[in-house]
PDB file of C-alpha atoms in Angstrom:
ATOM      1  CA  UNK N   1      85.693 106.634 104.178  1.00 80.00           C
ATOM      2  CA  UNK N   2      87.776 106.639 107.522  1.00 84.00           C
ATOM      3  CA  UNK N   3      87.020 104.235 109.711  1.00 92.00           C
ATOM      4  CA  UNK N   4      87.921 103.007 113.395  1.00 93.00           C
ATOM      5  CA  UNK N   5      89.659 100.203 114.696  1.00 92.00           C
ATOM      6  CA  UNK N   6      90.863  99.009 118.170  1.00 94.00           C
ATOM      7  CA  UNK N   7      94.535  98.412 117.505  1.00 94.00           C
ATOM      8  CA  UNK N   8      97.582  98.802 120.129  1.00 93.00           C
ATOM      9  CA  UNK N   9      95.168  99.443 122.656  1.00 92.00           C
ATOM     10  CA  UNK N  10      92.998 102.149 121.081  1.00 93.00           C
ATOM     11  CA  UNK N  11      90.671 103.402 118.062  1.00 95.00           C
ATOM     12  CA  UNK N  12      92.995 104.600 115.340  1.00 96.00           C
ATOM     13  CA  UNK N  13      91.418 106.384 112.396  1.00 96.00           C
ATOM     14  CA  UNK N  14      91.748 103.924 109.213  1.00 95.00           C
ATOM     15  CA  UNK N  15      91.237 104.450 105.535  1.00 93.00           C
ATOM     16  CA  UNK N  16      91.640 101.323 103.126  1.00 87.00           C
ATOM     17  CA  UNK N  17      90.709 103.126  99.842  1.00 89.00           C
ATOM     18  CA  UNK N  18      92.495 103.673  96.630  1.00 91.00           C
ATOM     19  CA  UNK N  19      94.632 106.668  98.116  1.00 89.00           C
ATOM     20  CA  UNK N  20      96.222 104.094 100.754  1.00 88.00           C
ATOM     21  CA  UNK N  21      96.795 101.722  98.066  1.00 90.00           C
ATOM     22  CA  UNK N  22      98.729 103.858  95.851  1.00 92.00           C
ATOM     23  CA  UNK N  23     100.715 105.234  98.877  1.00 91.00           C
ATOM     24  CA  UNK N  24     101.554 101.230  99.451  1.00 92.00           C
ATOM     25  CA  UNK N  25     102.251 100.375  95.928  1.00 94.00           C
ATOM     26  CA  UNK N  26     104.637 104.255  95.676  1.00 95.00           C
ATOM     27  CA  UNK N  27     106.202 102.870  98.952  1.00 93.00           C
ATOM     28  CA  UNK N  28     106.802  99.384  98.775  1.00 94.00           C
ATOM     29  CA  UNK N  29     107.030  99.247  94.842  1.00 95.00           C
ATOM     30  CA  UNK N  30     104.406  96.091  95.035  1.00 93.00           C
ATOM     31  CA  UNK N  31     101.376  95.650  93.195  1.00 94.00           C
ATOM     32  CA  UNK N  32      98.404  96.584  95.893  1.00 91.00           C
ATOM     33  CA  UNK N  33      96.122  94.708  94.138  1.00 89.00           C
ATOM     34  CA  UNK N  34      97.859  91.526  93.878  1.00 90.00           C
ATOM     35  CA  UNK N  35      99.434  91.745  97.247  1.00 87.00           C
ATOM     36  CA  UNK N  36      95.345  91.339  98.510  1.00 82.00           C
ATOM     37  CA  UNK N  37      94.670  89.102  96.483  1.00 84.00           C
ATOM     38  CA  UNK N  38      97.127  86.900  98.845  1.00 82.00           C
ATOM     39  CA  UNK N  39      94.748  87.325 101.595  1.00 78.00           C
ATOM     40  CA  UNK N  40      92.120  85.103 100.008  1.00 80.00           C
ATOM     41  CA  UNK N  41      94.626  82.153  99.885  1.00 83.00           C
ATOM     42  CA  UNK N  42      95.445  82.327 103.333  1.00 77.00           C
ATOM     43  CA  UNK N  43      99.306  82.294 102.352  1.00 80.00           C
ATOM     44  CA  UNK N  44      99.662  85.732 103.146  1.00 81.00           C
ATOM     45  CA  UNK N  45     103.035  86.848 103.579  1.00 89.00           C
ATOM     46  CA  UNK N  46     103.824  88.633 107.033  1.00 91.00           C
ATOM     47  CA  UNK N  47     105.443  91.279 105.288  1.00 93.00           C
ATOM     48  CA  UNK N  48     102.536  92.109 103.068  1.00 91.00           C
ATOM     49  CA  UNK N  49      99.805  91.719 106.036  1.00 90.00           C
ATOM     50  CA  UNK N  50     101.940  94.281 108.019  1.00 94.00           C
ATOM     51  CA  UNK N  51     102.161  96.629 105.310  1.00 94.00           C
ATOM     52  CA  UNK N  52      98.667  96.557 104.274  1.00 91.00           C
ATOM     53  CA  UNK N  53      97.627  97.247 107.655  1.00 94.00           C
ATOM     54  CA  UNK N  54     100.179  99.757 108.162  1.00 96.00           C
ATOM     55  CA  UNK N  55      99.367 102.504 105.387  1.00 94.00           C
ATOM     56  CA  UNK N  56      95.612 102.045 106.000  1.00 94.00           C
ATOM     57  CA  UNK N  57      96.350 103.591 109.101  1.00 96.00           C
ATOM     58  CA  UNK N  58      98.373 106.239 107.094  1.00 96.00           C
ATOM     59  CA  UNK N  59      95.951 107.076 105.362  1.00 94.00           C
ATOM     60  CA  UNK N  60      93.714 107.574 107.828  1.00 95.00           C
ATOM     61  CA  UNK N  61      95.680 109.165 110.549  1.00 96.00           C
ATOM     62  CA  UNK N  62      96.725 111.199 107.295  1.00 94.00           C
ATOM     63  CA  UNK N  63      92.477 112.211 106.869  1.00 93.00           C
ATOM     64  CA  UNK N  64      92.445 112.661 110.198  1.00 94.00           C
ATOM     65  CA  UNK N  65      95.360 115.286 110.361  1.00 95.00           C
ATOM     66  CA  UNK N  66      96.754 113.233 113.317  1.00 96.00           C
ATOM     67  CA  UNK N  67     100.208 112.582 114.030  1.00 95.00           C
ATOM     68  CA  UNK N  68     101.221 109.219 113.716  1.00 95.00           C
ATOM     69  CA  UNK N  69     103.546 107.634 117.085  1.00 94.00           C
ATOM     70  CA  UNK N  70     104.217 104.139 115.795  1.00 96.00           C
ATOM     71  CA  UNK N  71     106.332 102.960 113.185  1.00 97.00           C
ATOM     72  CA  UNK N  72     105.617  99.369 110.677  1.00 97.00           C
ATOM     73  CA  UNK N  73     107.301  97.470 114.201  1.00 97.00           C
ATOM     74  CA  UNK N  74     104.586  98.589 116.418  1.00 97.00           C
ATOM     75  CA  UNK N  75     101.647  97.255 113.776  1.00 97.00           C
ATOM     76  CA  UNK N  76     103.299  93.600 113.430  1.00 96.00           C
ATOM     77  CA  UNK N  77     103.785  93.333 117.708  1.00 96.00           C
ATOM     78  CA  UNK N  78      99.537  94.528 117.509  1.00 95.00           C
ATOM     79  CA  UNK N  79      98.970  92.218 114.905  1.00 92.00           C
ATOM     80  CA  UNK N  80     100.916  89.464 116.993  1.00 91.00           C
ATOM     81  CA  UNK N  81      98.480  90.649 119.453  1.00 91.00           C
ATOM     82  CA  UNK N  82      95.249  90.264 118.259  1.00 82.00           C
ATOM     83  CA  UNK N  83      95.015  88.817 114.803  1.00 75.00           C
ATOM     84  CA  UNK N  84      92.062  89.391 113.973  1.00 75.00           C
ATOM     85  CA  UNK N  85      92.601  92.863 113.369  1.00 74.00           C
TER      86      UNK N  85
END
């Protein structure tokens, strides 16, 4: 299901399902799984936080046949920004 959230200043479409885990693991060549598992520790890596968050938003801009205008740089400043996200 594609979601919403308030991220860089606006609601961005968002999908965290098994499609934007497999387009993690095919991209980063890490185990999706195990790399949120880390979250749950609170050791998280910020490599692994950005990238999570990152192709969720793939995914759903992807859903949402919109184009996407920020790159994996943009998500860690908005993260930096509001962590909560």
């Amino acid at each position: 299901m594609t979601e919403s959230i308030n991220i860089g200043g606006e609601m961005r479409p968002v999908r965290f399902g098994l499609a934007a885990l497999l387009k993690y693991e095919q991209e980063t060549g890490r185990k999706a799984l195990a790399d949120f598992a880390e979250f749950g520790t609170g050791a998280v890596s910020i490599t692994v936080m950005v990238d999570m968050v990152y192709y969720g938003l793939a995914c759903g801009y992807q859903k949402a046949t919109k184009i996407m205008d920020f790159d994996k740089y943009d998500v860690a400043d908005w993260i930096g920004q509001d962590p909560s996200v």
